[in-house]
Every structure is written in C-alpha cells, then in structure tokens.
Amino acid sequence: MQCPLLYRFRVIDRLPEKPSEAATRGTLVHAVLERLFDDPAAERTAPRAKSMIPGQWDRLLESKPELTELFAEDAEGERLAQWLGEAERLVERWFSLEDPTRLEPVEREFFVETELESGLRLRGVIDRVDVAPTGEVRIVDYKTGKAPRPQYAEGALFQMKFYALVVWRLKQVVPRRLQLVYLGSGDVLTYDPVEADLVQVERKLLALWEAIRLATETGDWRPRPTKLCGWCDHQAVCPEFGGTPPVYPLSITVASESAG
C-alpha cells in the first residue's frame, strides 16, 4: 500500500536494509512493555520498567548482533546514552496513558494466523490483547512515534482493523475496541469496529492481493513517491532517484491478446 516497488525490493528481491535508531528503539520499548507484565501487578512501576531497558538492550544485541552498527562510531557512548534516555522517556510516558497495575493481558506479542475462504493467508503479531470479565476483546498496539493528524488516522487504523479481521475469523468474535497508544506524543486513539468494517477490510485485502499477484506475474512494480522516500534504503536502485532495479528474479507472464 505504501509503495509497490518497495514491496518488491523487500519481499521478492530481499534487499538488505540498515537498522535504524528509531525502529530499534521501538523494538526495545515494546520488549520492556511486554515483559513488565511478567512482574506482579504491584511491581509494575515506571522505575521498574526503566530499569529493565539496559537488560532488554543487551538481549536485543544478542539476538541481532548487526545492531551494534548503530553506535559503532560512538566511542564515548554519548549517543547511546542519549538514545537509551529517549527510550526511558517513552516508557515513562506510557504510565500516564495506562495503568499496568490494573491490567492483566490475555496475550502479549500474540502471533495470529488465519486463512480466508479465498485461500489468502493472513498473519500478524498483536502487541497486547485484553479481555474484560464480560468477554469483550480489546486489541492494543504501542507506537513509539507521534499520533498522526486526523486526516491520516485511517491509515494507522487499517493495521488494527487487519488484526481485528484475523481475530474475528479465528475466534468468531468481533473485538470490542481497537486501541493505538502513541508514546511519542502521549495520545491514545481508539476505534470500536463493527462487522461491516471487517468485511470491508477483507475485500480491500483481496483486491490488494490480486494487485500483488498481477505485479508478480508481469514484473510491473511501480514506485509510489511520497515524503517517506527520503528515508528509503533503496534509493540507489529506484527509478525515482535515477537508479535501476536489479534484474527481476521471477519469470514474467506476458498476457496474450485475444483475437478480434
């Protein structure tokens, strides 16, 4: 949806991408918020959460040694200290938005997968699933950036509706609430879906998959220029920047013209 050519570079060509400080900080903060719920409710405090950051950073480095590249030229450790301090502030802000001592998530980092009647397989990882005593399901996603402007909120909600569709197909229950927690700006965006919303999302996904299938067969992956292009790792091979994409690795099907 963001850029068909970027999809090709990532999914088909599998071109490498450099780790970014922002994305890695998001991964670190997510890990802390997930594991904080391992502690008894009374111990889920802001100081406790912040104290977990160095240990979780070490765990990240063990699982992804390439992350050491982020601060390879930071001999004095000043940038790393500043970066960890930013992660602390994001974690601390969460406590002004939610009270973890009153939450007992049913799932954290919940991998979900389902197959639609069309055969299209959907999968994703949900940050947190809460279930009320009365059975209502709430899907929660943490964002370490700032909340989008109202006119761009629908794009952010699409991910949540996607999760809701998967849960609905798996459990036959429409989630009561979708909740986006923006730690960068201290905002909470909520949406209460209905069945018609999820049917619409399913139709959109089927149309999107058909577009992907067609592009895969024809090799026609168009770039979609936006302001995000400035942060793309693949500018050197993107036509929008004067580059040439690598040779397409899949066979191309040429549509035959029907006789008139």
Tab-separated table of C-alpha atoms in Angstrom:
chain	number	residue	atom	x	y	z
A	1	MET	CA	0.000	0.000	0.000
A	2	GLN	CA	2.905	2.355	0.743
A	3	CYS	CA	4.910	1.608	-2.418
A	4	PRO	CA	4.637	-1.433	-4.743
A	5	LEU	CA	8.314	-1.188	-5.741
A	6	LEU	CA	9.402	-1.134	-2.100
A	7	TYR	CA	7.306	-4.277	-1.581
A	8	ARG	CA	9.222	-5.923	-4.423
A	9	PHE	CA	12.610	-4.880	-3.012
A	10	ARG	CA	11.733	-6.243	0.424
A	11	VAL	CA	9.691	-9.353	-0.337
A	12	ILE	CA	10.935	-10.591	-3.721
A	13	ASP	CA	14.469	-9.209	-4.076
A	14	ARG	CA	15.008	-9.277	-0.297
A	15	LEU	CA	17.432	-6.389	-0.448
A	16	PRO	CA	19.126	-5.689	2.896
A	17	GLU	CA	18.155	-2.638	4.917
A	18	LYS	CA	20.230	-0.904	7.549
A	19	PRO	CA	18.819	-0.919	11.081
A	20	SER	CA	17.529	2.477	12.162
A	21	GLU	CA	17.744	4.044	15.587
A	22	ALA	CA	14.018	4.855	15.610
A	23	ALA	CA	12.841	1.359	14.649
A	24	THR	CA	15.276	-0.310	17.047
A	25	ARG	CA	14.172	1.979	19.876
A	26	GLY	CA	10.603	0.920	19.130
A	27	THR	CA	11.583	-2.747	19.365
A	28	LEU	CA	13.332	-2.094	22.677
A	29	VAL	CA	10.374	-0.244	24.181
A	30	HIS	CA	7.971	-2.949	23.020
A	31	ALA	CA	10.122	-5.601	24.706
A	32	VAL	CA	10.078	-3.710	28.012
A	33	LEU	CA	6.306	-3.175	27.952
A	34	GLU	CA	5.737	-6.824	27.098
A	35	ARG	CA	7.950	-8.228	29.837
A	36	LEU	CA	6.810	-5.811	32.524
A	37	PHE	CA	3.645	-7.906	32.800
A	38	ASP	CA	5.753	-10.852	33.970
A	39	ASP	CA	6.023	-8.987	37.289
A	40	PRO	CA	3.263	-8.962	39.922
A	41	ALA	CA	0.811	-6.087	39.421
A	42	ALA	CA	2.073	-4.044	42.368
A	43	GLU	CA	5.628	-4.069	40.986
A	44	ARG	CA	4.707	-2.699	37.554
A	45	THR	CA	6.030	0.793	38.167
A	46	ALA	CA	7.791	3.335	35.981
A	47	PRO	CA	11.138	2.978	37.818
A	48	ARG	CA	10.937	-0.799	37.443
A	49	ALA	CA	10.166	-0.514	33.713
A	50	LYS	CA	13.027	1.931	33.111
A	51	SER	CA	15.429	-0.331	35.000
A	52	MET	CA	14.646	-3.111	32.509
A	53	ILE	CA	15.875	-1.130	29.493
A	54	PRO	CA	19.631	-1.942	29.700
A	55	GLY	CA	18.955	-5.664	30.091
A	56	GLN	CA	16.493	-5.721	27.205
A	57	TRP	CA	19.001	-3.824	25.059
A	58	ASP	CA	21.604	-6.496	25.810
A	59	ARG	CA	19.113	-9.189	24.807
A	60	LEU	CA	18.425	-7.396	21.539
A	61	LEU	CA	22.131	-7.201	20.768
A	62	GLU	CA	22.494	-10.933	21.430
A	63	SER	CA	19.685	-11.811	19.042
A	64	LYS	CA	20.665	-9.213	16.403
A	65	PRO	CA	24.420	-8.504	16.538
A	66	GLU	CA	24.092	-6.240	13.486
A	67	LEU	CA	22.523	-3.623	15.765
A	68	THR	CA	25.991	-2.814	17.062
A	69	GLU	CA	26.427	-0.893	13.786
A	70	LEU	CA	24.043	1.768	15.091
A	71	PHE	CA	26.602	3.090	17.550
A	72	ALA	CA	29.827	1.809	16.005
A	73	GLU	CA	31.272	5.333	15.792
A	74	ASP	CA	30.106	6.347	19.253
A	75	ALA	CA	33.351	5.668	21.112
A	76	GLU	CA	32.415	7.762	24.142
A	77	GLY	CA	28.939	6.250	24.372
A	78	GLU	CA	27.232	9.652	24.358
A	79	ARG	CA	24.803	8.865	21.512
A	80	LEU	CA	23.929	5.506	23.025
A	81	ALA	CA	23.232	7.132	26.405
A	82	GLN	CA	21.014	9.741	24.753
A	83	TRP	CA	19.210	7.048	22.760
A	84	LEU	CA	18.579	4.943	25.873
A	85	GLY	CA	17.354	8.086	27.647
A	86	GLU	CA	14.805	8.624	24.874
A	87	ALA	CA	13.626	5.034	25.336
A	88	GLU	CA	13.243	5.727	29.076
A	89	ARG	CA	11.078	8.769	28.395
A	90	LEU	CA	8.820	6.779	26.067
A	91	VAL	CA	8.402	4.024	28.655
A	92	GLU	CA	7.690	6.565	31.405
A	93	ARG	CA	5.078	8.320	29.282
A	94	TRP	CA	3.167	5.060	28.938
A	95	PHE	CA	2.340	5.210	32.656
A	96	SER	CA	0.468	8.472	32.088
A	97	LEU	CA	-1.694	6.747	29.458
A	98	GLU	CA	-2.392	3.332	31.001
A	99	ASP	CA	-2.142	1.795	34.455
A	100	PRO	CA	-0.440	-1.618	34.160
A	101	THR	CA	-1.257	-2.456	37.779
A	102	ARG	CA	-4.913	-2.734	36.689
A	103	LEU	CA	-4.278	-4.740	33.517
A	104	GLU	CA	-3.859	-8.481	33.080
A	105	PRO	CA	-3.397	-9.084	29.342
A	106	VAL	CA	-4.607	-12.394	27.969
A	107	GLU	CA	-1.949	-12.245	25.268
A	108	ARG	CA	1.256	-10.309	24.613
A	109	GLU	CA	3.171	-10.329	21.320
A	110	PHE	CA	0.395	-12.612	20.110
A	111	PHE	CA	1.060	-14.335	16.776
A	112	VAL	CA	-2.178	-14.794	14.854
A	113	GLU	CA	-2.790	-16.528	11.549
A	114	THR	CA	-5.864	-17.463	9.571
A	115	GLU	CA	-6.826	-18.424	6.048
A	116	LEU	CA	-9.731	-16.730	4.287
A	117	GLU	CA	-12.198	-18.651	2.133
A	118	SER	CA	-10.320	-17.352	-0.907
A	119	GLY	CA	-7.191	-19.170	0.273
A	120	LEU	CA	-5.395	-15.941	1.208
A	121	ARG	CA	-3.432	-16.464	4.408
A	122	LEU	CA	-3.224	-13.582	6.893
A	123	ARG	CA	-0.798	-13.370	9.772
A	124	GLY	CA	0.464	-10.783	12.208
A	125	VAL	CA	1.720	-10.116	15.723
A	126	ILE	CA	-0.521	-8.173	18.117
A	127	ASP	CA	1.193	-6.252	20.917
A	128	ARG	CA	-1.476	-6.922	23.524
A	129	VAL	CA	-4.917	-8.491	23.849
A	130	ASP	CA	-7.124	-7.639	26.829
A	131	VAL	CA	-10.334	-9.480	27.633
A	132	ALA	CA	-12.884	-7.949	30.025
A	133	PRO	CA	-14.689	-10.109	32.622
A	134	THR	CA	-17.767	-9.767	30.413
A	135	GLY	CA	-15.859	-11.184	27.439
A	136	GLU	CA	-15.222	-8.071	25.324
A	137	VAL	CA	-11.896	-8.139	23.496
A	138	ARG	CA	-9.597	-5.137	23.191
A	139	ILE	CA	-6.625	-5.117	20.807
A	140	VAL	CA	-3.818	-2.757	21.823
A	141	ASP	CA	-0.857	-1.613	19.767
A	142	TYR	CA	2.017	0.538	21.017
A	143	LYS	CA	3.505	3.194	18.730
A	144	THR	CA	6.700	4.962	19.730
A	145	GLY	CA	6.089	7.776	17.248
A	146	LYS	CA	3.594	10.612	17.373
A	147	ALA	CA	-0.108	10.297	16.626
A	148	PRO	CA	-0.991	11.133	13.010
A	149	ARG	CA	-3.117	14.093	12.101
A	150	PRO	CA	-6.844	13.284	11.956
A	151	GLN	CA	-6.844	13.149	8.146
A	152	TYR	CA	-4.191	10.410	8.273
A	153	ALA	CA	-5.681	8.388	11.128
A	154	GLU	CA	-7.418	5.917	8.815
A	155	GLY	CA	-4.083	4.633	7.566
A	156	ALA	CA	-2.982	3.890	11.116
A	157	LEU	CA	-6.287	2.194	11.903
A	158	PHE	CA	-6.020	-0.114	8.894
A	159	GLN	CA	-3.382	-2.193	10.691
A	160	MET	CA	-5.690	-2.527	13.696
A	161	LYS	CA	-8.661	-3.469	11.543
A	162	PHE	CA	-6.454	-6.078	9.896
A	163	TYR	CA	-5.746	-7.591	13.327
A	164	ALA	CA	-9.440	-7.414	14.195
A	165	LEU	CA	-10.315	-9.277	10.989
A	166	VAL	CA	-7.854	-12.062	11.795
A	167	VAL	CA	-9.183	-12.380	15.364
A	168	TRP	CA	-12.768	-12.375	14.083
A	169	ARG	CA	-12.039	-15.160	11.608
A	170	LEU	CA	-10.147	-17.139	14.240
A	171	LYS	CA	-12.433	-16.688	17.244
A	172	GLN	CA	-15.748	-15.662	15.619
A	173	VAL	CA	-15.721	-12.615	17.895
A	174	VAL	CA	-15.534	-9.015	16.686
A	175	PRO	CA	-13.153	-7.147	19.022
A	176	ARG	CA	-14.971	-4.532	21.066
A	177	ARG	CA	-12.201	-1.931	20.828
A	178	LEU	CA	-9.038	-1.200	18.874
A	179	GLN	CA	-6.567	0.989	20.734
A	180	LEU	CA	-3.411	2.697	19.466
A	181	VAL	CA	-1.145	4.056	22.202
A	182	TYR	CA	1.201	6.746	20.851
A	183	LEU	CA	4.090	7.091	23.265
A	184	GLY	CA	5.802	9.770	21.184
A	185	SER	CA	3.007	12.285	21.677
A	186	GLY	CA	1.067	10.869	24.614
A	187	ASP	CA	-2.122	10.221	22.649
A	188	VAL	CA	-4.482	7.258	22.669
A	189	LEU	CA	-6.538	6.592	19.538
A	190	THR	CA	-9.490	4.214	19.864
A	191	TYR	CA	-11.957	2.735	17.415
A	192	ASP	CA	-14.863	0.381	18.010
A	193	PRO	CA	-15.248	-1.810	14.914
A	194	VAL	CA	-18.411	-3.460	13.658
A	195	GLU	CA	-18.731	-6.485	11.414
A	196	ALA	CA	-19.249	-4.352	8.308
A	197	ASP	CA	-15.848	-2.688	8.887
A	198	LEU	CA	-14.098	-6.030	8.869
A	199	VAL	CA	-15.923	-7.236	5.773
A	200	GLN	CA	-14.746	-4.090	4.017
A	201	VAL	CA	-11.150	-4.688	5.142
A	202	GLU	CA	-11.336	-8.250	3.847
A	203	ARG	CA	-12.471	-7.004	0.438
A	204	LYS	CA	-9.645	-4.471	0.377
A	205	LEU	CA	-7.109	-7.160	1.232
A	206	LEU	CA	-8.394	-9.425	-1.545
A	207	ALA	CA	-8.098	-6.571	-4.046
A	208	LEU	CA	-4.606	-5.783	-2.753
A	209	TRP	CA	-3.544	-9.406	-3.066
A	210	GLU	CA	-4.874	-9.530	-6.619
A	211	ALA	CA	-2.754	-6.468	-7.447
A	212	ILE	CA	0.282	-8.172	-5.888
A	213	ARG	CA	-0.387	-11.365	-7.851
A	214	LEU	CA	-0.675	-9.446	-11.117
A	215	ALA	CA	2.505	-7.433	-10.454
A	216	THR	CA	4.348	-10.644	-9.543
A	217	GLU	CA	3.388	-12.221	-12.861
A	218	THR	CA	4.129	-9.176	-15.012
A	219	GLY	CA	7.095	-7.769	-13.108
A	220	ASP	CA	5.423	-4.343	-13.210
A	221	TRP	CA	6.134	-2.825	-9.800
A	222	ARG	CA	5.573	0.929	-9.841
A	223	PRO	CA	7.238	3.277	-7.348
A	224	ARG	CA	4.835	5.478	-5.397
A	225	PRO	CA	6.726	8.645	-4.423
A	226	THR	CA	5.897	10.199	-1.044
A	227	LYS	CA	7.727	12.164	1.632
A	228	LEU	CA	8.827	8.812	3.066
A	229	CYS	CA	11.131	8.283	0.077
A	230	GLY	CA	13.755	10.395	1.809
A	231	TRP	CA	14.219	7.636	4.411
A	232	CYS	CA	14.251	4.713	1.952
A	233	ASP	CA	17.352	2.491	1.887
A	234	HIS	CA	16.836	1.638	-1.778
A	235	GLN	CA	17.218	4.991	-3.484
A	236	ALA	CA	20.266	3.727	-5.437
A	237	VAL	CA	18.108	1.177	-7.290
A	238	CYS	CA	14.907	3.232	-7.522
A	239	PRO	CA	13.946	4.899	-10.832
A	240	GLU	CA	12.605	7.907	-8.907
A	241	PHE	CA	16.216	8.642	-7.896
A	242	GLY	CA	17.781	7.730	-11.224
A	243	GLY	CA	18.565	4.163	-10.221
A	244	THR	CA	17.898	0.852	-11.966
A	245	PRO	CA	16.199	-2.010	-10.086
A	246	PRO	CA	18.044	-5.343	-10.024
A	247	VAL	CA	17.136	-7.919	-12.660
A	248	TYR	CA	13.701	-9.296	-11.815
A	249	PRO	CA	14.314	-12.771	-10.332
A	250	LEU	CA	10.964	-14.292	-11.311
A	251	SER	CA	9.684	-15.410	-14.702
A	252	ILE	CA	7.316	-12.968	-16.348
A	253	THR	CA	3.984	-13.947	-17.855
A	254	VAL	CA	3.017	-11.899	-20.886
A	255	ALA	CA	-0.736	-11.537	-21.268
A	256	SER	CA	-1.827	-12.839	-24.670
A	257	GLU	CA	-4.104	-10.644	-26.752
A	258	SER	CA	-7.396	-12.188	-27.737
A	259	ALA	CA	-8.260	-12.327	-31.430
A	260	GLY	CA	-10.733	-9.691	-32.525
